[in-house]
Amino acid sequence: MIADSLDLLPSSARRDVILQLRADHAARLAQDKKGFQRFRAPYETVRSLPQARCSDLDGDTVRIGERQELADTTFQQLTAAMRAFMPWRKGPFNLFGLEIDAEWRSFRKWNRLLPELPDLAGKVVADIGCNNGYYMFRMAPYRPRCVVGFEPMLQHYYCFQALNHLAGQPHLFIEPFGVEQLIHYPRCFDVVFLMGIIYHRISPVTMLREVREAMQPGGTLLVESQAIPGDEPVALFPAERYAKVPGTYFVPTASCLVNWLKRVGFDEVECFCSHPMSSEEQRQTEWMTFESYADFIDPADPGRTVEGYPAPLRVFVKAINPG
Ligand SMILES: C[S@@+](CC[C@H](N)C(=O)[O-])C[C@H]1O[C@@H](n2cnc3c(N)ncnc32)[C@H](O)[C@@H]1O
């Protein structure tokens, strides 16, 4: 069993800094006992459960284990632990027969990526803002050397750890770090997934430069983003919220995003998919009981957010780091 992603990364990774960051993070958590325990406790419960005998990571639903592998009391323990990770944003998952219908039907995004997916076999991959790791599990059948998820939110960090305890995928790892920590991984990654992140960054171009510096020459970047419609290379900067979400800064058109990538030095920049968002894809479920897409959009005009801005498209862009 491989224990640490650092053993699989190129030697350019700043191993000492990364180890120190992990230690600092653990020390901060130890001080924040209440918040820490909220998601650590269900993870500890799951850690006492057996690993699944078989998983199916090739379908729209990530399937880990089968119902007959668990006694009824253990299944109840699993169910309670998984409910403690609510709200579930990404999925769906089926864990030993427990159906977890997340807010996002994430397989739709994955299926849009598939035609442009680079060969992941033997590659060092980063998934920035990996959430509970849904996409990392979908990458696993392509036999990457390793996938490192970057996820600073404890809810998602421990949820992934719990899921991967059950799935036992030895090449999937998560760090409790944000995209800000990529600077400690110079020339490390062959493939980077940057999905649902760029419009949350106050300085998207600086972030893209840092992403590029973390990539191997010839490496592939896959960006997925909210976008506004239009052909002009412009970005919307909302006064406060965009589709009710605070912390949204620049929402670009597809051509604006392409220009950002070209200006930081990426080659072969290509927008390969653009589609409107819908409440078919992002909606309230039993596992995510808060507001969702339908509540973010003007009920009188589906082309507008509740703030009166253009309703979001989602765009996909592929780019190569020339080195
Ligand atoms: C909109 S979700 C996108 C999740 C997933 N990548 C996808 O495309 O479905 C944004 C994710 O980024 C995580 N996140 C928050 N701050 C971050 C940061 N500074 N760096 C990287 N990820 C961050 C959030 O916790 C969340 O899981």
mmCIF file of C-alpha atoms and ligand atoms in Angstrom:
data_model
loop_
_atom_site.group_PDB
_atom_site.id
_atom_site.type_symbol
_atom_site.label_atom_id
_atom_site.label_comp_id
_atom_site.label_asym_id
_atom_site.label_seq_id
_atom_site.Cartn_x
_atom_site.Cartn_y
_atom_site.Cartn_z
ATOM 1 C CA MET A 1 0.000 0.000 0.000
ATOM 2 C CA ILE A 2 1.411 3.389 -1.025
ATOM 3 C CA ALA A 3 1.093 5.725 1.927
ATOM 4 C CA ASP A 4 1.989 9.196 0.700
ATOM 5 C CA SER A 5 1.529 11.158 -2.525
ATOM 6 C CA LEU A 6 4.952 12.734 -1.935
ATOM 7 C CA ASP A 7 6.535 9.385 -2.807
ATOM 8 C CA LEU A 8 4.906 9.538 -6.260
ATOM 9 C CA LEU A 9 5.471 13.203 -7.120
ATOM 10 C CA PRO A 10 8.547 14.441 -9.002
ATOM 11 C CA SER A 11 11.499 15.515 -6.864
ATOM 12 C CA SER A 12 10.751 19.168 -7.708
ATOM 13 C CA ALA A 13 7.886 19.079 -5.145
ATOM 14 C CA ARG A 14 8.946 21.050 -2.057
ATOM 15 C CA ARG A 15 8.647 18.094 0.245
ATOM 16 C CA ASP A 16 9.775 19.842 3.439
ATOM 17 C CA VAL A 17 7.377 22.756 2.922
ATOM 18 C CA ILE A 18 4.473 20.412 2.183
ATOM 19 C CA LEU A 19 5.190 18.350 5.294
ATOM 20 C CA GLN A 20 5.334 21.554 7.343
ATOM 21 C CA LEU A 21 2.026 22.767 5.855
ATOM 22 C CA ARG A 22 0.398 19.475 6.808
ATOM 23 C CA ALA A 23 1.772 19.756 10.338
ATOM 24 C CA ASP A 24 0.583 23.385 10.651
ATOM 25 C CA HIS A 25 -2.855 22.353 9.440
ATOM 26 C CA ALA A 26 -3.050 19.486 11.933
ATOM 27 C CA ALA A 27 -1.983 21.823 14.742
ATOM 28 C CA ARG A 28 -4.677 24.375 13.815
ATOM 29 C CA LEU A 29 -7.294 21.624 13.766
ATOM 30 C CA ALA A 30 -6.264 20.386 17.172
ATOM 31 C CA GLN A 31 -7.065 23.858 18.567
ATOM 32 C CA ASP A 32 -10.479 24.038 16.855
ATOM 33 C CA LYS A 33 -11.916 21.024 18.623
ATOM 34 C CA LYS A 34 -15.617 21.576 17.887
ATOM 35 C CA GLY A 35 -15.462 22.327 14.149
ATOM 36 C CA PHE A 36 -12.794 19.682 13.717
ATOM 37 C CA GLN A 37 -14.845 16.969 15.415
ATOM 38 C CA ARG A 38 -17.975 17.634 13.362
ATOM 39 C CA PHE A 39 -16.460 15.978 10.279
ATOM 40 C CA ARG A 40 -13.596 14.069 11.865
ATOM 41 C CA ALA A 41 -16.013 11.991 13.966
ATOM 42 C CA PRO A 42 -17.972 10.470 11.019
ATOM 43 C CA TYR A 43 -14.657 9.800 9.287
ATOM 44 C CA GLU A 44 -13.448 7.905 12.370
ATOM 45 C CA THR A 45 -16.660 5.864 12.322
ATOM 46 C CA VAL A 46 -16.126 4.937 8.690
ATOM 47 C CA ARG A 47 -12.485 4.068 9.368
ATOM 48 C CA SER A 48 -13.683 1.271 11.640
ATOM 49 C CA LEU A 49 -15.738 -0.260 8.784
ATOM 50 C CA PRO A 50 -14.329 -2.839 6.371
ATOM 51 C CA GLN A 51 -13.023 -1.865 2.961
ATOM 52 C CA ALA A 52 -15.351 -2.786 0.078
ATOM 53 C CA ARG A 53 -14.588 -6.046 -1.713
ATOM 54 C CA CYS A 54 -15.451 -4.535 -5.082
ATOM 55 C CA SER A 55 -16.108 -1.084 -6.514
ATOM 56 C CA ASP A 56 -17.352 0.119 -9.889
ATOM 57 C CA LEU A 57 -15.926 3.521 -10.748
ATOM 58 C CA ASP A 58 -16.785 3.423 -14.456
ATOM 59 C CA GLY A 59 -20.452 4.360 -14.326
ATOM 60 C CA ASP A 60 -22.334 7.613 -13.695
ATOM 61 C CA THR A 61 -22.800 6.531 -10.065
ATOM 62 C CA VAL A 62 -19.595 5.852 -8.127
ATOM 63 C CA ARG A 63 -20.336 2.415 -6.620
ATOM 64 C CA ILE A 64 -18.341 1.248 -3.630
ATOM 65 C CA GLY A 65 -19.213 -2.124 -2.089
ATOM 66 C CA GLU A 66 -22.420 -4.135 -2.195
ATOM 67 C CA ARG A 67 -25.234 -4.385 0.329
ATOM 68 C CA GLN A 68 -24.540 -8.011 1.270
ATOM 69 C CA GLU A 69 -21.022 -7.084 2.432
ATOM 70 C CA LEU A 70 -22.387 -5.254 5.513
ATOM 71 C CA ALA A 71 -24.488 -6.442 8.443
ATOM 72 C CA ASP A 72 -27.600 -4.329 9.155
ATOM 73 C CA THR A 73 -26.082 -2.569 12.173
ATOM 74 C CA THR A 74 -22.941 -1.675 10.210
ATOM 75 C CA PHE A 75 -25.071 -0.377 7.331
ATOM 76 C CA GLN A 76 -26.918 1.856 9.812
ATOM 77 C CA GLN A 77 -23.600 3.151 11.155
ATOM 78 C CA LEU A 78 -22.490 3.915 7.605
ATOM 79 C CA THR A 79 -25.755 5.713 6.824
ATOM 80 C CA ALA A 80 -25.492 7.896 9.949
ATOM 81 C CA ALA A 81 -21.858 8.752 9.179
ATOM 82 C CA MET A 82 -22.685 9.704 5.593
ATOM 83 C CA ARG A 83 -25.595 11.874 6.671
ATOM 84 C CA ALA A 84 -23.157 13.752 8.933
ATOM 85 C CA PHE A 85 -21.336 14.845 5.758
ATOM 86 C CA MET A 86 -24.452 16.605 4.423
ATOM 87 C CA PRO A 87 -24.946 18.698 2.389
ATOM 88 C CA TRP A 88 -23.618 16.477 -0.419
ATOM 89 C CA ARG A 89 -22.737 18.652 -3.398
ATOM 90 C CA LYS A 90 -21.123 16.173 -5.818
ATOM 91 C CA GLY A 91 -22.230 12.679 -6.766
ATOM 92 C CA PRO A 92 -24.081 10.375 -7.090
ATOM 93 C CA PHE A 93 -22.544 7.629 -4.989
ATOM 94 C CA ASN A 94 -23.795 4.201 -4.003
ATOM 95 C CA LEU A 95 -22.074 2.887 -0.872
ATOM 96 C CA PHE A 96 -22.907 -0.713 -0.033
ATOM 97 C CA GLY A 97 -26.379 -0.106 -1.465
ATOM 98 C CA LEU A 98 -26.816 3.318 0.171
ATOM 99 C CA GLU A 99 -27.854 5.710 -2.619
ATOM 100 C CA ILE A 100 -26.491 9.226 -2.124
ATOM 101 C CA ASP A 101 -28.147 11.602 -4.554
ATOM 102 C CA ALA A 102 -26.046 14.753 -4.392
ATOM 103 C CA GLU A 103 -27.044 18.263 -5.481
ATOM 104 C CA TRP A 104 -25.039 17.970 -8.714
ATOM 105 C CA ARG A 105 -25.401 15.188 -11.221
ATOM 106 C CA SER A 106 -21.647 15.345 -11.602
ATOM 107 C CA PHE A 107 -21.485 12.650 -14.271
ATOM 108 C CA ARG A 108 -22.843 15.175 -16.749
ATOM 109 C CA LYS A 109 -19.736 17.341 -16.301
ATOM 110 C CA TRP A 110 -17.513 14.263 -16.454
ATOM 111 C CA ASN A 111 -19.189 13.048 -19.650
ATOM 112 C CA ARG A 112 -18.600 16.438 -21.284
ATOM 113 C CA LEU A 113 -14.897 16.175 -20.397
ATOM 114 C CA LEU A 114 -14.478 12.633 -21.673
ATOM 115 C CA PRO A 115 -13.963 13.385 -25.409
ATOM 116 C CA GLU A 116 -11.050 15.701 -24.489
ATOM 117 C CA LEU A 117 -9.627 13.693 -21.587
ATOM 118 C CA PRO A 118 -5.854 13.265 -22.043
ATOM 119 C CA ASP A 119 -4.349 9.831 -21.443
ATOM 120 C CA LEU A 120 -4.099 9.631 -17.644
ATOM 121 C CA ALA A 121 -2.166 6.339 -17.524
ATOM 122 C CA GLY A 122 0.964 6.773 -15.416
ATOM 123 C CA LYS A 123 0.332 10.519 -15.086
ATOM 124 C CA VAL A 124 0.638 12.769 -12.044
ATOM 125 C CA VAL A 125 -2.698 14.556 -11.797
ATOM 126 C CA ALA A 126 -4.055 17.400 -9.656
ATOM 127 C CA ASP A 127 -7.739 18.062 -9.045
ATOM 128 C CA ILE A 128 -8.000 21.585 -7.622
ATOM 129 C CA GLY A 129 -11.045 22.050 -5.381
ATOM 130 C CA CYS A 130 -11.782 18.339 -5.602
ATOM 131 C CA ASN A 131 -14.705 18.460 -3.149
ATOM 132 C CA ASN A 132 -15.579 14.880 -2.046
ATOM 133 C CA GLY A 133 -13.448 13.414 -4.843
ATOM 134 C CA TYR A 134 -16.249 12.332 -7.195
ATOM 135 C CA TYR A 135 -14.094 13.134 -10.242
ATOM 136 C CA MET A 136 -10.997 11.583 -8.682
ATOM 137 C CA PHE A 137 -12.850 8.282 -8.340
ATOM 138 C CA ARG A 138 -13.892 8.610 -11.991
ATOM 139 C CA MET A 139 -10.202 9.149 -12.951
ATOM 140 C CA ALA A 140 -8.996 6.050 -11.080
ATOM 141 C CA PRO A 141 -9.919 3.490 -13.803
ATOM 142 C CA TYR A 142 -7.589 5.351 -16.213
ATOM 143 C CA ARG A 143 -4.650 4.201 -14.033
ATOM 144 C CA PRO A 144 -2.929 7.514 -13.186
ATOM 145 C CA ARG A 145 0.328 7.293 -11.228
ATOM 146 C CA CYS A 146 -1.430 9.439 -8.633
ATOM 147 C CA VAL A 147 -4.201 11.987 -8.304
ATOM 148 C CA VAL A 148 -3.757 14.668 -5.659
ATOM 149 C CA GLY A 149 -6.937 16.483 -4.679
ATOM 150 C CA PHE A 150 -6.591 19.965 -3.185
ATOM 151 C CA GLU A 151 -9.504 20.715 -0.867
ATOM 152 C CA PRO A 152 -9.313 23.158 2.067
ATOM 153 C CA MET A 153 -12.867 22.573 3.382
ATOM 154 C CA LEU A 154 -12.880 20.016 6.213
ATOM 155 C CA GLN A 155 -16.327 18.698 5.332
ATOM 156 C CA HIS A 156 -15.150 17.601 1.886
ATOM 157 C CA TYR A 157 -11.646 16.646 2.997
ATOM 158 C CA TYR A 158 -12.915 14.137 5.556
ATOM 159 C CA CYS A 159 -15.728 12.975 3.292
ATOM 160 C CA PHE A 160 -13.169 11.996 0.646
ATOM 161 C CA GLN A 161 -11.001 10.293 3.278
ATOM 162 C CA ALA A 162 -14.034 8.306 4.425
ATOM 163 C CA LEU A 163 -15.023 7.362 0.869
ATOM 164 C CA ASN A 164 -11.513 6.303 -0.023
ATOM 165 C CA HIS A 165 -11.186 4.271 3.141
ATOM 166 C CA LEU A 166 -14.124 2.256 1.784
ATOM 167 C CA ALA A 167 -12.941 2.243 -1.841
ATOM 168 C CA GLY A 168 -9.259 1.597 -1.047
ATOM 169 C CA GLN A 169 -7.919 3.340 -4.157
ATOM 170 C CA PRO A 170 -4.187 3.534 -3.370
ATOM 171 C CA HIS A 171 -3.326 6.197 -5.943
ATOM 172 C CA LEU A 172 -5.897 8.782 -4.854
ATOM 173 C CA PHE A 173 -4.794 11.333 -2.250
ATOM 174 C CA ILE A 174 -6.153 14.533 -0.780
ATOM 175 C CA GLU A 175 -4.409 17.502 0.814
ATOM 176 C CA PRO A 176 -6.234 20.038 3.006
ATOM 177 C CA PHE A 177 -4.744 22.810 0.880
ATOM 178 C CA GLY A 178 -6.129 25.494 -1.415
ATOM 179 C CA VAL A 179 -4.956 26.393 -4.878
ATOM 180 C CA GLU A 180 -2.693 28.917 -3.096
ATOM 181 C CA GLN A 181 -0.413 26.023 -2.058
ATOM 182 C CA LEU A 182 0.284 24.947 -5.649
ATOM 183 C CA ILE A 183 3.380 27.155 -5.548
ATOM 184 C CA HIS A 184 5.041 24.388 -3.516
ATOM 185 C CA TYR A 185 4.611 21.924 -6.408
ATOM 186 C CA PRO A 186 6.784 23.412 -9.193
ATOM 187 C CA ARG A 187 6.712 21.408 -12.492
ATOM 188 C CA CYS A 188 4.906 18.520 -10.781
ATOM 189 C CA PHE A 189 1.682 17.771 -12.633
ATOM 190 C CA ASP A 190 1.093 16.243 -16.061
ATOM 191 C CA VAL A 191 -2.628 16.986 -15.938
ATOM 192 C CA VAL A 192 -4.507 19.586 -13.882
ATOM 193 C CA PHE A 193 -8.280 19.757 -13.481
ATOM 194 C CA LEU A 194 -9.438 23.258 -12.481
ATOM 195 C CA MET A 195 -13.190 22.989 -12.366
ATOM 196 C CA GLY A 196 -15.612 25.338 -10.635
ATOM 197 C CA ILE A 197 -12.786 27.423 -9.183
ATOM 198 C CA ILE A 198 -11.741 30.329 -11.380
ATOM 199 C CA TYR A 199 -14.756 32.607 -10.766
ATOM 200 C CA HIS A 200 -14.144 32.308 -7.018
ATOM 201 C CA ARG A 201 -10.638 33.772 -7.290
ATOM 202 C CA ILE A 202 -10.113 37.473 -6.795
ATOM 203 C CA SER A 203 -7.103 37.309 -9.074
ATOM 204 C CA PRO A 204 -7.823 34.654 -11.714
ATOM 205 C CA VAL A 205 -4.854 35.492 -13.917
ATOM 206 C CA THR A 206 -2.363 35.234 -11.049
ATOM 207 C CA MET A 207 -3.891 31.880 -10.153
ATOM 208 C CA LEU A 208 -3.563 30.627 -13.731
ATOM 209 C CA ARG A 209 0.095 31.627 -13.737
ATOM 210 C CA GLU A 210 0.642 29.629 -10.541
ATOM 211 C CA VAL A 211 -1.227 26.670 -12.013
ATOM 212 C CA ARG A 212 1.007 26.779 -15.077
ATOM 213 C CA GLU A 213 4.139 26.847 -12.921
ATOM 214 C CA ALA A 214 2.918 23.706 -11.131
ATOM 215 C CA MET A 215 2.668 21.851 -14.449
ATOM 216 C CA GLN A 216 5.138 19.756 -16.353
ATOM 217 C CA PRO A 217 6.168 21.053 -19.796
ATOM 218 C CA GLY A 218 3.676 19.556 -22.247
ATOM 219 C CA GLY A 219 1.109 19.089 -19.461
ATOM 220 C CA THR A 220 -2.620 19.517 -20.035
ATOM 221 C CA LEU A 221 -4.924 21.874 -18.145
ATOM 222 C CA LEU A 222 -8.681 21.324 -18.174
ATOM 223 C CA VAL A 223 -10.651 24.348 -16.974
ATOM 224 C CA GLU A 224 -14.388 24.336 -16.358
ATOM 225 C CA SER A 225 -16.085 27.560 -15.354
ATOM 226 C CA GLN A 226 -19.273 29.490 -15.036
ATOM 227 C CA ALA A 227 -19.454 31.962 -17.908
ATOM 228 C CA ILE A 228 -21.676 34.674 -19.268
ATOM 229 C CA PRO A 229 -22.953 34.522 -22.845
ATOM 230 C CA GLY A 230 -21.397 36.733 -25.515
ATOM 231 C CA ASP A 231 -18.578 36.907 -28.034
ATOM 232 C CA GLU A 232 -16.705 39.855 -26.545
ATOM 233 C CA PRO A 233 -13.683 39.032 -24.317
ATOM 234 C CA VAL A 234 -15.180 40.570 -21.152
ATOM 235 C CA ALA A 235 -15.959 39.458 -17.588
ATOM 236 C CA LEU A 236 -18.884 40.269 -15.322
ATOM 237 C CA PHE A 237 -17.856 41.546 -11.876
ATOM 238 C CA PRO A 238 -20.970 41.324 -9.668
ATOM 239 C CA ALA A 239 -21.668 44.047 -7.099
ATOM 240 C CA GLU A 240 -22.119 41.491 -4.321
ATOM 241 C CA ARG A 241 -23.449 38.072 -5.261
ATOM 242 C CA TYR A 242 -23.869 36.198 -8.509
ATOM 243 C CA ALA A 243 -26.711 33.650 -8.544
ATOM 244 C CA LYS A 244 -26.883 34.191 -4.748
ATOM 245 C CA VAL A 245 -23.300 33.001 -4.300
ATOM 246 C CA PRO A 246 -20.977 35.351 -2.426
ATOM 247 C CA GLY A 247 -17.287 35.118 -3.235
ATOM 248 C CA THR A 248 -17.892 35.198 -6.979
ATOM 249 C CA TYR A 249 -15.549 37.686 -8.638
ATOM 250 C CA PHE A 250 -14.909 37.551 -12.403
ATOM 251 C CA VAL A 251 -17.383 35.585 -14.519
ATOM 252 C CA PRO A 252 -15.848 35.585 -18.003
ATOM 253 C CA THR A 253 -17.189 34.963 -21.475
ATOM 254 C CA ALA A 254 -15.598 31.926 -23.112
ATOM 255 C CA SER A 255 -13.336 34.155 -25.219
ATOM 256 C CA CYS A 256 -12.235 36.107 -22.126
ATOM 257 C CA LEU A 257 -11.238 32.850 -20.404
ATOM 258 C CA VAL A 258 -9.340 31.768 -23.520
ATOM 259 C CA ASN A 259 -7.501 35.119 -23.507
ATOM 260 C CA TRP A 260 -6.563 34.755 -19.830
ATOM 261 C CA LEU A 261 -5.026 31.362 -20.583
ATOM 262 C CA LYS A 262 -3.144 32.607 -23.637
ATOM 263 C CA ARG A 263 -1.831 35.665 -21.769
ATOM 264 C CA VAL A 264 -0.265 33.499 -19.059
ATOM 265 C CA GLY A 265 1.504 31.463 -21.712
ATOM 266 C CA PHE A 266 -0.654 28.410 -22.397
ATOM 267 C CA ASP A 267 -0.674 27.018 -25.953
ATOM 268 C CA GLU A 268 -3.351 25.234 -27.982
ATOM 269 C CA VAL A 269 -6.093 26.908 -25.955
ATOM 270 C CA GLU A 270 -9.461 25.636 -27.069
ATOM 271 C CA CYS A 271 -13.004 26.013 -25.725
ATOM 272 C CA PHE A 272 -14.567 22.639 -26.471
ATOM 273 C CA CYS A 273 -17.934 22.835 -24.742
ATOM 274 C CA SER A 274 -20.425 25.476 -23.652
ATOM 275 C CA HIS A 275 -23.883 24.788 -22.258
ATOM 276 C CA PRO A 276 -26.525 26.530 -20.158
ATOM 277 C CA MET A 277 -26.903 25.451 -16.551
ATOM 278 C CA SER A 278 -30.136 23.800 -15.522
ATOM 279 C CA SER A 279 -32.064 22.621 -12.507
ATOM 280 C CA GLU A 280 -31.923 19.148 -14.047
ATOM 281 C CA GLU A 281 -28.212 19.125 -13.296
ATOM 282 C CA GLN A 282 -28.070 21.070 -10.001
ATOM 283 C CA ARG A 283 -31.010 20.638 -7.653
ATOM 284 C CA GLN A 284 -32.174 20.073 -4.113
ATOM 285 C CA THR A 285 -32.187 16.431 -3.000
ATOM 286 C CA GLU A 286 -32.664 14.448 0.165
ATOM 287 C CA TRP A 287 -28.888 14.743 0.682
ATOM 288 C CA MET A 288 -28.719 18.511 -0.035
ATOM 289 C CA THR A 289 -31.733 20.237 1.448
ATOM 290 C CA PHE A 290 -30.719 23.876 0.920
ATOM 291 C CA GLU A 291 -31.504 26.192 -1.998
ATOM 292 C CA SER A 292 -30.233 25.170 -5.409
ATOM 293 C CA TYR A 293 -30.150 26.349 -9.013
ATOM 294 C CA ALA A 294 -33.907 26.980 -9.391
ATOM 295 C CA ASP A 295 -33.722 29.398 -6.447
ATOM 296 C CA PHE A 296 -30.806 31.314 -7.975
ATOM 297 C CA ILE A 297 -32.611 32.170 -11.211
ATOM 298 C CA ASP A 298 -35.314 34.795 -11.808
ATOM 299 C CA PRO A 299 -38.569 32.811 -11.903
ATOM 300 C CA ALA A 300 -39.956 35.267 -14.481
ATOM 301 C CA ASP A 301 -36.890 35.084 -16.747
ATOM 302 C CA PRO A 302 -34.707 31.931 -16.874
ATOM 303 C CA GLY A 303 -32.086 33.962 -18.765
ATOM 304 C CA ARG A 304 -31.366 36.073 -15.647
ATOM 305 C CA THR A 305 -30.070 35.403 -12.150
ATOM 306 C CA VAL A 306 -32.128 36.722 -9.213
ATOM 307 C CA GLU A 307 -29.773 39.736 -9.186
ATOM 308 C CA GLY A 308 -30.627 40.496 -12.832
ATOM 309 C CA TYR A 309 -27.309 39.320 -14.287
ATOM 310 C CA PRO A 310 -27.123 36.974 -17.304
ATOM 311 C CA ALA A 311 -27.787 33.384 -16.168
ATOM 312 C CA PRO A 312 -24.642 31.241 -16.150
ATOM 313 C CA LEU A 313 -23.349 29.086 -18.930
ATOM 314 C CA ARG A 314 -20.728 26.476 -18.129
ATOM 315 C CA VAL A 315 -17.687 26.390 -20.429
ATOM 316 C CA PHE A 316 -14.818 23.907 -20.817
ATOM 317 C CA VAL A 317 -11.374 24.923 -22.022
ATOM 318 C CA LYS A 318 -8.320 22.768 -22.673
ATOM 319 C CA ALA A 319 -4.808 24.212 -22.772
ATOM 320 C CA ILE A 320 -1.243 22.926 -23.012
ATOM 321 C CA ASN A 321 1.700 24.202 -20.985
ATOM 322 C CA PRO A 322 4.510 24.666 -23.517
ATOM 323 C CA GLY A 323 7.092 24.590 -20.690
HETATM 324 C C1 LIG B 1 -17.763 25.048 -6.985
HETATM 325 S S1 LIG B 1 -16.948 23.741 -6.127
HETATM 326 C C2 LIG B 1 -16.283 22.830 -7.490
HETATM 327 C C3 LIG B 1 -16.057 21.389 -7.146
HETATM 328 C C4 LIG B 1 -15.567 20.503 -8.305
HETATM 329 N N1 LIG B 1 -14.220 20.879 -8.709
HETATM 330 C C5 LIG B 1 -16.498 20.553 -9.472
HETATM 331 O O1 LIG B 1 -16.131 21.073 -10.509
HETATM 332 O O2 LIG B 1 -17.609 20.062 -9.365
HETATM 333 C C6 LIG B 1 -15.506 24.567 -5.482
HETATM 334 C C7 LIG B 1 -14.633 23.675 -4.613
HETATM 335 O O3 LIG B 1 -13.421 24.350 -4.300
HETATM 336 C C8 LIG B 1 -13.163 24.233 -2.918
HETATM 337 N N2 LIG B 1 -12.348 25.385 -2.482
HETATM 338 C C9 LIG B 1 -12.679 26.395 -1.638
HETATM 339 N N3 LIG B 1 -11.631 27.226 -1.498
HETATM 340 C C10 LIG B 1 -10.628 26.743 -2.273
HETATM 341 C C11 LIG B 1 -9.289 27.144 -2.526
HETATM 342 N N4 LIG B 1 -8.771 28.227 -1.962
HETATM 343 N N5 LIG B 1 -8.547 26.388 -3.355
HETATM 344 C C12 LIG B 1 -9.044 25.279 -3.941
HETATM 345 N N6 LIG B 1 -10.310 24.860 -3.732
HETATM 346 C C13 LIG B 1 -11.086 25.565 -2.911
HETATM 347 C C14 LIG B 1 -14.554 24.195 -2.306
HETATM 348 O O4 LIG B 1 -14.526 23.678 -0.992
HETATM 349 C C15 LIG B 1 -15.283 23.325 -3.290
HETATM 350 O O5 LIG B 1 -15.099 21.964 -3.030
#
